[in-house]
Coordinates of C-alpha atoms in Angstrom, one line a residue:
Chain A
M559 CA 71.0 132.6 101.5
S560 CA 70.8 136.1 102.9
A561 CA 74.2 135.8 105.0
Q562 CA 71.9 136.2 107.8
R563 CA 70.0 133.1 107.4
E564 CA 73.7 131.1 106.7
G565 CA 75.2 132.5 109.8
A566 CA 71.3 130.8 112.0
T567 CA 72.2 127.8 110.1
Q568 CA 75.6 127.9 111.8
A569 CA 74.8 128.5 115.1
D570 CA 71.8 125.8 114.6
A571 CA 74.6 123.2 113.3
L572 CA 76.8 124.6 116.0
S573 CA 75.0 123.4 119.0
H574 CA 73.9 120.1 117.5
A575 CA 77.6 119.6 117.0
S576 CA 78.0 120.0 121.3
R577 CA 74.2 118.4 121.4
D578 CA 76.7 114.6 120.4
N579 CA 79.0 115.8 122.2
V580 CA 77.4 115.2 125.8
G581 CA 80.6 114.1 128.1
E582 CA 83.2 114.1 125.8
I583 CA 86.2 116.7 125.6
P584 CA 84.9 119.7 124.2
Y585 CA 86.2 120.9 120.9
E586 CA 89.1 122.7 119.9
P587 CA 88.9 124.5 116.5
V588 CA 92.3 124.1 114.2
F589 CA 92.7 127.2 112.6
V590 CA 94.3 128.9 115.5
G591 CA 97.7 130.6 116.0
A592 CA 100.2 129.4 112.6
V593 CA 96.9 126.6 111.1
R594 CA 95.3 130.1 110.7
E595 CA 98.3 132.2 109.8
E596 CA 98.5 129.5 106.8
L597 CA 95.0 129.6 106.0
D598 CA 95.3 133.3 105.3
A599 CA 98.0 132.9 102.8
L600 CA 96.4 130.1 101.1
L601 CA 92.6 132.5 101.1
G602 CA 95.1 134.5 98.3
R603 CA 95.6 131.7 95.5
Y604 CA 92.0 132.1 94.7
P605 CA 89.2 134.7 93.6
N606 CA 86.7 133.5 96.7
K607 CA 87.2 131.0 99.6
M608 CA 84.9 128.5 98.5
A609 CA 88.0 127.6 96.1
A610 CA 89.9 126.9 98.9
L611 CA 87.9 124.8 100.7
L612 CA 89.8 121.3 99.1
P613 CA 92.9 122.1 100.7
T614 CA 90.9 123.5 103.7
L615 CA 90.3 120.4 104.8
W616 CA 92.8 118.7 104.1
M617 CA 95.2 121.1 106.8
V618 CA 92.5 119.5 109.2
Q619 CA 92.9 116.4 108.4
R620 CA 96.3 116.9 108.1
E621 CA 96.2 118.7 112.4
R622 CA 93.3 116.1 113.6
G623 CA 93.9 112.9 111.8
W624 CA 90.5 113.5 110.2
V625 CA 87.5 116.3 109.7
S626 CA 84.6 115.1 111.5
E627 CA 81.2 117.4 111.3
E628 CA 82.4 119.4 114.8
A629 CA 85.7 120.8 111.9
M630 CA 82.7 120.7 109.6
V631 CA 81.2 123.4 110.5
E632 CA 84.5 125.3 111.1
V633 CA 85.3 125.5 107.4
A634 CA 81.8 126.1 106.6
A635 CA 82.0 130.0 109.8
L636 CA 85.7 130.2 108.3
L637 CA 84.7 130.3 104.8
E638 CA 81.3 131.5 104.2
L639 CA 80.3 127.8 104.0
T640 CA 77.0 126.0 105.3
P641 CA 78.2 122.6 107.5
A642 CA 75.8 121.0 104.6
Y643 CA 77.4 122.3 101.7
V644 CA 81.2 121.6 103.1
K645 CA 79.5 117.7 104.0
G646 CA 78.3 117.0 100.9
V647 CA 81.1 118.4 99.4
V648 CA 84.1 116.3 102.1
T649 CA 81.4 113.3 101.1
F650 CA 81.8 113.2 97.8
Y651 CA 86.4 113.5 97.9
T652 CA 87.7 109.1 98.8
M653 CA 90.3 110.5 100.6
Y654 CA 88.8 112.7 102.9
H655 CA 88.1 110.0 106.3
Q656 CA 84.9 110.5 108.4
H657 CA 85.7 109.2 110.7
P658 CA 89.0 108.1 112.8
V659 CA 91.7 105.0 111.1
G660 CA 94.6 103.5 112.2
R661 CA 97.5 105.2 112.7
Y662 CA 98.7 103.4 109.5
F663 CA 96.2 104.4 107.2
I664 CA 97.6 101.4 104.3
Q665 CA 95.3 102.0 100.6
V666 CA 96.6 98.7 98.9
C667 CA 95.6 99.1 94.3
T668 CA 93.6 95.8 92.9
T669 CA 92.8 98.2 90.1
S670 CA 92.8 96.0 87.1
P671 CA 96.6 96.4 85.6
C672 CA 98.3 95.1 89.3
L673 CA 95.2 93.0 89.7
A674 CA 96.9 91.1 86.9
C675 CA 100.3 90.9 89.0
G676 CA 98.9 89.8 92.2
A677 CA 97.6 92.8 94.2
D678 CA 95.4 89.9 95.8
K679 CA 97.6 88.2 97.3
V680 CA 99.3 91.6 98.6
V681 CA 95.5 92.6 99.9
E682 CA 95.2 89.5 101.8
S683 CA 99.6 89.0 102.9
L684 CA 97.9 92.5 104.1
L685 CA 95.6 91.4 106.0
G686 CA 97.0 89.1 108.0
Q687 CA 99.8 90.4 108.6
T688 CA 98.3 93.6 109.7
G689 CA 95.6 91.7 112.1
C690 CA 93.4 94.1 110.4
G691 CA 91.1 91.2 109.4
D692 CA 88.6 93.3 107.3
L693 CA 89.1 95.6 104.4
G694 CA 88.6 99.1 106.3
A695 CA 88.3 97.7 109.8
T696 CA 91.6 99.2 112.2
S697 CA 93.8 96.2 114.3
P698 CA 93.4 96.3 117.7
D699 CA 96.1 97.5 118.6
G700 CA 95.2 101.4 117.1
R701 CA 99.0 100.8 113.9
F702 CA 95.9 99.8 110.8
T703 CA 93.3 100.2 108.4
V704 CA 93.6 98.0 105.0
I705 CA 91.5 99.3 102.5
E706 CA 91.6 99.5 99.0
V707 CA 92.3 102.4 96.4
E708 CA 91.3 102.3 92.5
C709 CA 94.8 103.3 91.1
L710 CA 96.7 104.5 92.2
G711 CA 98.6 105.5 89.3
A712 CA 101.9 104.1 89.6
C713 CA 100.9 100.7 87.6
G714 CA 104.3 100.1 86.1
F715 CA 105.0 98.9 90.1
A716 CA 102.7 96.9 91.0
T717 CA 101.5 96.1 93.3
P718 CA 102.0 100.4 94.4
I719 CA 100.3 100.6 98.6
M720 CA 100.3 104.1 100.1
V721 CA 101.0 104.4 103.9
N722 CA 99.8 107.8 104.6
D723 CA 101.4 110.4 102.6
E724 CA 104.0 107.8 101.8
V725 CA 104.1 105.4 98.3
I726 CA 105.6 102.5 98.1
E727 CA 106.2 100.8 94.2
S728 CA 106.6 96.8 93.7
V729 CA 105.2 95.4 97.0
T730 CA 105.4 91.8 96.5
P731 CA 103.1 89.3 99.9
E732 CA 106.8 88.5 100.4
K733 CA 107.5 91.7 101.6
V734 CA 104.6 92.9 103.4
S735 CA 106.3 91.8 106.5
Q736 CA 109.8 94.1 106.3
I737 CA 107.4 96.8 105.0
L738 CA 105.3 97.4 108.1
T739 CA 107.9 96.8 110.4
R740 CA 109.6 100.3 109.2
F741 CA 105.7 101.4 111.3
K742 CA 105.3 100.9 114.8
Chain B
M1465 CA 114.3 106.6 79.1
G1466 CA 112.3 103.9 80.3
Y1467 CA 112.4 104.8 83.7
P1468 CA 113.0 102.3 86.3
H1469 CA 114.8 101.6 83.3
K1470 CA 118.0 102.4 81.7
S1471 CA 117.0 104.1 78.0
H1472 CA 116.0 102.6 75.0
P1473 CA 118.6 103.3 71.8
K1474 CA 114.9 103.4 70.2
E1475 CA 113.3 105.2 71.9
T1476 CA 113.2 109.5 71.7
P1477 CA 114.3 111.2 74.9
I1478 CA 113.1 114.6 74.7
L1479 CA 110.3 114.9 77.1
S1480 CA 112.1 112.1 79.7
K1481 CA 115.5 112.9 78.9
Y1482 CA 116.5 113.6 82.8
F1483 CA 113.6 111.1 84.5
G1484 CA 115.1 109.5 87.4
E1485 CA 118.4 112.7 87.2
P1486 CA 117.9 114.5 90.9
Q1487 CA 119.6 118.0 90.6
A1488 CA 117.1 118.5 87.5
R1489 CA 114.2 118.5 89.7
T1490 CA 116.4 121.8 91.1
L1491 CA 116.0 125.7 89.7
D1492 CA 120.0 125.2 89.3
G1493 CA 119.8 121.7 87.8
W1494 CA 116.9 123.1 85.4
K1495 CA 119.1 125.5 84.3
E1496 CA 121.8 123.7 83.7
R1497 CA 119.8 121.7 81.1
G1498 CA 118.8 124.7 79.3
G1499 CA 115.5 124.8 81.8
Y1500 CA 113.6 129.1 81.5
R1501 CA 115.1 130.0 77.3
A1502 CA 112.3 129.1 76.5
L1503 CA 110.0 131.1 78.3
Q1504 CA 112.2 134.0 78.0
Q1505 CA 112.2 133.8 74.2
A1506 CA 108.2 133.5 75.3
L1507 CA 107.9 136.9 76.8
G1508 CA 109.6 137.7 74.0
M1509 CA 107.5 137.2 71.9
T1510 CA 103.5 138.3 71.0
P1511 CA 101.2 135.5 73.1
A1512 CA 99.7 135.2 68.9
D1513 CA 103.2 134.4 67.4
I1514 CA 103.4 131.7 70.4
V1515 CA 99.9 130.0 69.7
N1516 CA 101.0 129.8 65.3
V1517 CA 103.8 127.9 66.5
V1518 CA 101.9 125.2 68.7
K1519 CA 98.9 125.9 66.1
E1520 CA 102.1 125.0 63.3
S1521 CA 104.1 122.1 64.6
G1522 CA 100.4 119.9 64.8
L1523 CA 100.9 119.4 69.2
R1524 CA 97.7 117.2 70.4
G1525 CA 96.3 116.7 73.3
R1526 CA 98.6 114.3 75.2
G1527 CA 95.6 114.2 77.4
G1528 CA 93.2 111.6 76.5
A1529 CA 91.1 113.3 73.7
G1530 CA 94.3 115.1 71.6
F1531 CA 93.0 118.0 70.6
P1532 CA 95.0 120.1 68.8
T1533 CA 96.3 121.9 71.6
G1534 CA 97.5 125.3 69.3
M1535 CA 93.6 125.7 68.4
K1536 CA 92.1 125.5 72.0
W1537 CA 94.7 128.0 72.6
S1538 CA 93.3 130.4 69.1
F1539 CA 89.8 129.2 71.3
M1540 CA 91.0 131.9 74.2
K1541 CA 90.2 135.5 73.3
P1542 CA 92.7 138.0 73.3
G1543 CA 90.9 142.3 75.0
D1544 CA 87.9 139.9 76.2
G1545 CA 88.7 142.6 79.2
K1546 CA 87.8 139.3 81.1
A1547 CA 90.4 137.7 83.5
H1548 CA 91.0 133.4 81.8
Y1549 CA 92.6 131.1 83.4
L1550 CA 95.3 127.8 83.0
C1551 CA 93.7 124.6 84.5
V1552 CA 97.6 122.0 84.2
N1553 CA 95.4 118.0 84.4
A1554 CA 97.8 116.4 86.7
D1555 CA 94.4 114.6 88.1
E1556 CA 96.2 111.0 85.5
S1557 CA 94.2 108.5 87.1
E1558 CA 93.4 106.4 85.0
P1559 CA 93.9 102.7 84.7
G1560 CA 97.4 101.8 82.8
T1561 CA 98.5 105.7 83.4
F1562 CA 101.3 107.0 84.9
K1563 CA 103.8 109.7 82.9
D1564 CA 102.5 112.5 84.4
R1565 CA 103.9 112.0 87.5
E1566 CA 107.3 110.8 86.1
I1567 CA 107.5 114.7 84.2
M1568 CA 106.8 115.6 87.5
R1569 CA 108.8 113.8 89.8
W1570 CA 111.6 114.4 87.6
T1571 CA 111.4 117.5 86.1
P1572 CA 109.2 119.4 87.9
H1573 CA 110.6 123.5 85.9
A1574 CA 110.1 121.4 82.9
L1575 CA 106.7 122.3 83.6
I1576 CA 106.2 124.6 85.7
E1577 CA 107.9 126.2 82.9
G1578 CA 105.5 125.2 80.4
T1579 CA 102.6 125.5 82.4
A1580 CA 104.0 129.4 82.2
I1581 CA 104.1 129.8 78.4
G1582 CA 100.7 128.6 78.2
A1583 CA 99.4 131.3 80.5
Y1584 CA 101.5 134.4 78.8
A1585 CA 100.1 132.9 75.3
I1586 CA 96.6 132.6 76.3
G1587 CA 95.9 135.4 78.2
A1588 CA 96.0 134.3 81.3
E1589 CA 98.5 135.9 84.8
V1590 CA 97.0 132.4 86.8
A1591 CA 97.0 128.7 86.0
Y1592 CA 96.5 126.4 89.0
I1593 CA 97.8 122.9 88.4
Y1594 CA 95.0 120.9 89.9
I1595 CA 96.6 117.5 90.8
R1596 CA 95.4 114.2 92.3
G1597 CA 95.2 114.4 95.9
E1598 CA 97.4 111.0 96.3
F1599 CA 100.1 112.1 94.2
T1600 CA 102.2 113.1 97.0
E1601 CA 105.2 113.1 95.8
P1602 CA 105.2 114.7 92.6
L1603 CA 102.7 117.3 95.5
A1604 CA 105.8 117.5 97.1
V1605 CA 108.1 117.6 94.1
M1606 CA 106.1 120.2 91.8
E1607 CA 105.0 123.3 95.0
N1608 CA 109.2 123.0 95.6
A1609 CA 110.1 123.7 92.3
V1610 CA 107.3 126.1 92.6
K1611 CA 108.5 127.9 95.2
E1612 CA 111.8 128.6 94.0
A1613 CA 111.4 130.0 90.9
Y1614 CA 109.2 132.5 93.5
S1615 CA 112.2 133.0 94.4
A1616 CA 114.3 133.2 91.5
G1617 CA 111.3 135.5 89.4
L1618 CA 111.0 133.5 86.6
L1619 CA 106.9 133.3 88.1
G1620 CA 104.9 136.6 89.5
A1621 CA 103.8 140.3 89.6
N1622 CA 107.1 140.6 87.2
A1623 CA 108.1 136.7 85.6
M1624 CA 110.9 136.8 84.3
G1625 CA 111.5 140.7 84.2
S1626 CA 108.2 141.0 80.8
G1627 CA 106.8 142.9 82.9
K1628 CA 104.2 140.2 82.7
R1629 CA 102.3 138.5 86.1
I1630 CA 101.7 134.6 85.6
D1631 CA 100.7 132.8 88.6
I1632 CA 100.6 129.8 89.7
H1633 CA 99.1 127.5 92.3
V1634 CA 99.7 124.2 93.4
H1635 CA 96.1 122.3 93.9
R1636 CA 95.7 119.0 95.8
G1637 CA 92.5 117.3 94.5
A1638 CA 91.0 114.1 97.2
G1639 CA 90.5 111.7 95.7
A1640 CA 87.8 111.1 92.4
Y1641 CA 88.9 109.7 88.2
I1642 CA 86.4 112.0 87.8
C1643 CA 88.8 115.3 88.0
G1644 CA 90.1 114.8 85.6
E1645 CA 87.7 115.4 83.2
E1646 CA 88.2 118.7 82.7
T1647 CA 84.6 120.7 83.7
A1648 CA 84.7 118.2 86.9
L1649 CA 88.5 119.6 87.3
M1650 CA 86.7 123.0 87.1
N1651 CA 84.1 122.5 89.6
S1652 CA 86.4 120.9 92.3
L1653 CA 89.1 123.7 92.1
E1654 CA 85.9 125.9 93.0
G1655 CA 85.3 124.2 95.8
R1656 CA 82.6 120.9 94.4
R1657 CA 82.2 118.7 94.3
G1658 CA 83.7 117.1 91.2
N1659 CA 80.6 116.9 88.9
P1660 CA 80.5 117.1 84.9
R1661 CA 79.1 120.1 83.8
I1662 CA 76.8 120.3 80.7
K1663 CA 78.3 121.3 77.9
P1664 CA 78.3 124.1 75.8
P1665 CA 79.0 126.8 77.4
F1666 CA 82.2 125.1 76.3
P1667 CA 85.7 126.3 79.5
A1668 CA 87.2 128.7 76.9
V1669 CA 83.8 131.0 77.1
A1670 CA 82.3 130.1 80.3
G1671 CA 85.0 127.5 82.5
L1672 CA 86.2 128.4 86.3
F1673 CA 85.1 130.6 87.8
G1674 CA 82.9 131.9 85.5
L1675 CA 85.5 132.8 83.4
P1676 CA 87.2 131.3 80.2
T1677 CA 89.5 128.4 81.0
T1678 CA 92.3 126.2 78.7
I1679 CA 92.7 122.6 80.6
N1680 CA 96.0 121.3 79.1
N1681 CA 97.5 117.8 79.7
V1682 CA 101.2 117.6 81.7
E1683 CA 103.0 116.1 79.2
T1684 CA 101.0 118.3 76.4
L1685 CA 102.9 121.6 78.3
A1686 CA 105.9 119.8 78.7
A1687 CA 106.4 119.5 75.5
V1688 CA 106.1 123.6 75.1
P1689 CA 108.9 124.1 75.7
H1690 CA 110.7 122.5 73.1
I1691 CA 108.5 123.3 70.3
L1692 CA 110.0 127.1 71.0
I1693 CA 113.4 126.3 71.0
N1694 CA 113.9 123.9 68.2
G1695 CA 110.5 125.0 66.3
A1696 CA 107.3 123.3 64.3
A1697 CA 109.0 122.2 61.8
W1698 CA 111.3 120.5 63.9
Y1699 CA 108.2 119.4 65.8
K1700 CA 107.2 117.9 63.3
A1701 CA 109.0 116.1 61.4
M1702 CA 108.8 113.9 64.2
S1703 CA 105.9 111.5 62.8
L1704 CA 107.0 107.9 61.8
S1705 CA 103.8 107.8 60.1
S1706 CA 100.4 109.8 59.6
P1707 CA 101.0 113.4 58.9
K1708 CA 98.1 114.8 62.3
S1709 CA 100.5 113.0 64.6
T1710 CA 103.5 114.5 65.1
G1711 CA 106.3 114.9 68.0
T1712 CA 107.1 111.8 70.8
K1713 CA 104.7 110.6 73.2
L1714 CA 105.7 109.3 76.5
F1715 CA 104.0 105.8 76.6
S1716 CA 103.2 103.5 80.6
V1717 CA 103.9 100.2 79.9
C1718 CA 102.0 97.9 83.8
G1719 CA 100.4 94.6 83.0
N1720 CA 102.1 91.3 82.6
V1721 CA 105.5 92.5 80.8
T1722 CA 109.1 91.9 81.5
R1723 CA 110.3 95.7 82.0
P1724 CA 107.2 97.8 82.4
G1725 CA 107.3 101.6 82.8
N1726 CA 107.4 104.1 80.7
Y1727 CA 108.9 105.0 78.0
E1728 CA 109.0 107.8 74.7
V1729 CA 108.9 107.2 70.7
T1730 CA 108.2 108.6 67.9
M1731 CA 104.6 108.8 66.7
G1732 CA 104.2 106.2 64.3
Y1733 CA 107.0 104.1 66.3
P1734 CA 105.0 100.1 65.0
F1735 CA 103.6 98.8 68.2
K1736 CA 105.0 95.0 68.5
D1737 CA 108.3 96.2 68.2
F1738 CA 107.6 98.3 71.4
L1739 CA 106.1 95.3 73.4
Y1740 CA 108.1 92.6 72.2
D1741 CA 111.8 94.8 72.0
M1742 CA 111.6 97.5 74.0
C1743 CA 109.6 96.4 76.9
G1744 CA 111.3 92.7 76.9
G1745 CA 108.0 90.7 75.9
P1746 CA 105.7 88.5 77.2
L1747 CA 107.3 87.2 80.8
P1748 CA 109.5 84.0 80.8
G1749 CA 107.0 80.2 79.9
R1750 CA 103.9 83.4 78.7
K1751 CA 102.0 84.6 76.0
F1752 CA 101.1 88.0 75.1
K1753 CA 96.8 87.9 75.5
A1754 CA 94.8 91.9 74.6
V1755 CA 96.3 95.2 75.7
I1756 CA 94.7 98.1 76.4
P1757 CA 97.2 100.1 74.6
G1758 CA 95.2 103.8 75.6
G1759 CA 93.8 103.0 79.8
S1760 CA 91.4 101.6 80.6
S1761 CA 88.7 103.6 79.0
V1762 CA 90.1 102.5 75.1
P1763 CA 88.5 99.3 73.4
I1764 CA 90.6 96.1 74.4
Q1765 CA 93.5 95.0 71.6
S1766 CA 93.6 91.1 70.9
M1767 CA 97.7 90.6 70.0
E1768 CA 96.7 90.5 66.2
E1769 CA 94.8 93.8 66.1
A1770 CA 98.0 95.3 68.7
E1771 CA 100.7 93.4 66.9
S1772 CA 99.7 95.9 63.6
T1773 CA 99.4 98.9 65.3
L1774 CA 101.6 102.2 64.0
M1775 CA 101.3 103.6 67.5
D1776 CA 99.8 107.0 66.8
Y1777 CA 95.9 108.7 66.9
E1778 CA 95.4 107.1 63.9
G1779 CA 96.9 103.9 64.6
F1780 CA 95.7 102.5 66.5
V1781 CA 91.9 104.3 65.9
A1782 CA 92.6 102.1 62.9
K1783 CA 92.9 98.9 64.2
G1784 CA 90.2 98.9 67.2
S1785 CA 91.2 101.2 69.6
M1786 CA 92.9 104.7 70.5
L1787 CA 95.7 106.6 71.5
G1788 CA 93.3 107.7 74.8
S1789 CA 96.3 108.6 77.3
G1790 CA 98.8 106.2 76.0
G1791 CA 98.7 104.1 79.2
V1792 CA 98.7 100.6 78.1
I1793 CA 98.0 97.3 80.3
V1794 CA 99.9 93.9 78.8
F1795 CA 97.8 91.2 79.5
D1796 CA 99.0 87.7 79.2
D1797 CA 97.6 84.2 78.5
S1798 CA 97.3 83.4 82.7
Q1799 CA 94.6 85.9 83.5
C1800 CA 90.7 85.5 82.8
M1801 CA 90.1 88.2 81.0
V1802 CA 86.0 88.1 82.3
R1803 CA 87.4 89.1 85.9
H1804 CA 89.3 92.1 84.6
I1805 CA 86.9 93.6 82.7
A1806 CA 84.3 92.3 85.7
R1807 CA 87.1 94.7 87.5
L1808 CA 87.6 97.3 85.5
A1809 CA 83.5 97.8 86.2
R1810 CA 84.1 98.1 89.4
F1811 CA 86.2 101.0 88.5
Y1812 CA 84.0 102.9 87.2
A1813 CA 80.8 101.9 89.4
H1814 CA 82.8 103.1 91.9
E1815 CA 84.2 106.5 90.3
S1816 CA 81.3 107.4 88.7
C1817 CA 79.2 110.7 89.8
A1818 CA 76.6 109.5 90.5
Q1819 CA 74.9 113.2 88.3
C1820 CA 73.3 110.7 85.1
T1821 CA 70.7 108.2 85.3
Q1822 CA 72.3 105.9 82.7
C1823 CA 75.4 106.3 84.5
R1824 CA 74.8 105.7 88.2
E1825 CA 72.4 102.5 87.2
G1826 CA 74.5 101.4 84.2
T1827 CA 77.7 100.5 85.8
A1828 CA 76.2 99.2 89.0
W1829 CA 74.0 96.0 87.2
T1830 CA 77.4 96.0 84.3
T1831 CA 79.5 95.3 87.0
K1832 CA 76.3 93.1 88.9
I1833 CA 76.2 91.2 85.8
M1834 CA 79.7 91.3 85.1
E1835 CA 81.0 89.7 88.3
R1836 CA 77.9 87.2 87.8
I1837 CA 79.2 86.0 84.6
E1838 CA 83.3 86.1 86.7
A1839 CA 81.6 84.2 89.7
G1840 CA 80.2 80.9 87.5
N1841 CA 76.4 82.0 87.5
G1842 CA 76.1 84.0 84.3
T1843 CA 73.0 83.0 81.2
M1844 CA 74.5 83.3 77.4
Q1845 CA 71.7 85.6 77.3
D1846 CA 73.8 88.4 80.2
F1847 CA 75.8 89.2 76.7
D1848 CA 72.5 90.6 75.5
T1849 CA 71.6 92.6 78.4
L1850 CA 74.9 93.3 79.1
L1851 CA 75.4 94.8 74.9
E1852 CA 71.4 96.3 75.6
I1853 CA 73.6 98.1 79.1
G1854 CA 76.2 99.5 77.3
D1855 CA 74.7 101.3 74.2
N1856 CA 72.1 103.0 77.0
M1857 CA 75.0 104.4 78.3
T1858 CA 77.0 106.1 76.1
G1859 CA 76.6 109.0 74.2
K1860 CA 74.5 109.7 76.6
T1861 CA 75.4 110.9 79.8
I1862 CA 76.8 114.6 80.9
C1863 CA 80.4 113.4 80.8
V1864 CA 82.7 109.8 78.7
L1865 CA 82.6 108.2 82.2
S1866 CA 79.7 106.0 81.4
D1867 CA 80.6 105.4 77.7
S1868 CA 83.9 104.4 79.9
C1869 CA 82.8 102.1 81.8
A1870 CA 80.9 100.1 78.8
V1871 CA 83.9 100.0 75.8
P1872 CA 86.0 97.4 77.9
V1873 CA 82.1 95.5 78.5
V1874 CA 81.8 95.4 74.7
S1875 CA 84.6 95.3 72.7
G1876 CA 85.8 92.0 75.4
L1877 CA 82.0 90.7 74.6
E1878 CA 83.2 90.8 70.5
K1879 CA 87.0 89.4 71.6
F1880 CA 86.4 87.4 74.1
R1881 CA 83.2 86.0 73.3
H1882 CA 84.6 82.5 74.0
E1883 CA 86.3 83.6 77.7
F1884 CA 82.7 84.7 78.6
E1885 CA 81.1 81.5 77.0
A1886 CA 83.3 79.4 79.3
H1887 CA 82.5 80.1 82.2
I1888 CA 78.6 79.8 81.2
T1889 CA 78.9 76.3 80.5
G1890 CA 81.0 75.1 83.3
K1891 CA 79.9 77.3 85.7
R1892 CA 83.4 78.2 86.6
C1893 CA 86.0 80.2 86.0
P1894 CA 88.6 78.2 83.4
F1895 CA 91.2 80.2 84.9
R1896 CA 90.3 80.0 88.8
A1897 CA 89.3 75.7 87.7
A1898 CA 93.3 75.1 86.5
A1899 CA 95.2 76.9 88.7
A1900 CA 92.8 75.0 91.8
A1901 CA 94.1 72.1 89.9

């Protein structure tokens, strides 16, 4: 795809994104100031800009809590990609949130080794005590979202859960209420 | 050592010697423990000499396939005028496996040193350590250690004053089991969806960014400094049965066992002693029923098979399974094998990248049928259907994720058929029925 055509596609997508947000708060770019400098330093690690896509998306999620369509458009322009391409990558990986989630995003490992140690009971306890009710739903107070995750790679410490970036090992249903008090 | 437990006297702690010691994480602490002597030594050798030492040591890849490391390195042709790359596979995602996690958490400089030596040996100036997205703590520890190594001049344009450039960058994945497959890992590193690539071309010919690339597992690279310091003969001598399996291996143990954790043993150690003595045997009042010895992608072993196994590449194959990644999953007599096989099938269905039909459809159908049987709604014809789907999923796709889904189903049907049948004749799960009674 020529540079000119790519540019046009981005402009189209940008205007499309802004049409979807009539009456909403205008999109504030993520990559300004110190965050932009961080990205520029990151680009030096790779022979091309595309290779920086995953870390760039991580920066978006760190700054905004999720990766919106507008953010995908911004990232696409910065890395000289199309928004459709960026969306294709975002949707492939499970850890990029495509919609806002609770303040504390809880992932519970329920793959076979943890299941053998009672991970299903940990899920039940978390869904009940956070008020989320269902997997993937956010609690009414906006604090928690609970999902099942495929193998956290901490099988010897069943059941591991991940609260945002923190892994908590050896969780049992009995420990859940105590653990949750840490996350206001 | 058996972190989080104390080291067992029969372990051979080489890679795991400093697990649990926070000082070993720091550059100063690592140097006090002999760190970076091997890199210094390596930079005074020719790359070909390093490759030869590693070849002679018999070191084989610890990620799952067990390919001889020295031979893999020798595929990287010096003087071809192209940039070479080293990728470190730290995408440890195979259910049951958590050894690389501990290597990175406790001894990050061991990995940096092994990576730097590997990069120099294959003529690469740049190495990327690809860490799975969920490994936040290992990621932070590794990033900090890389920073320390740069500040001390161990890495960069003039690594350890050698005049050689060795750059190491840490790259975070974002949640995809398939990115542990080496070609998917390279695609992911390039900023693409993690779809595996058709081979050939092999990575040593056209890998990362289309250039010659070697991909090594964390544990493999962490062993390299020890081999350089102590010599190939020393490493080769650590072997209790087959001369084709040398050195020590970290085994992660999980599931229904008294002391889960990581244990480092010499290749060829008796699996029976390992399970009943080192790991403490079954929980009180329970009996072991089955073991998946090498991560979820290898065949399930009956206890009869497991108890007569010697723990090395050849030993596990001789007893109906594979060493794989060394992730030992233990199930006791309270566990329903049908439920676990159904759960593993669901894992593979979730993680399929979906580019091959046999995998995309096969993992989903297998899951549906397994869950139907587990719920008590299966028929005896389902067995033939499962085996036929399994056959169509094996050896017919770009990568082996599809095969890996068929493996627990086929081996489970062979070794635990009575449990499958009990679900169908009783129209419910006998284990759930017993628990409810």
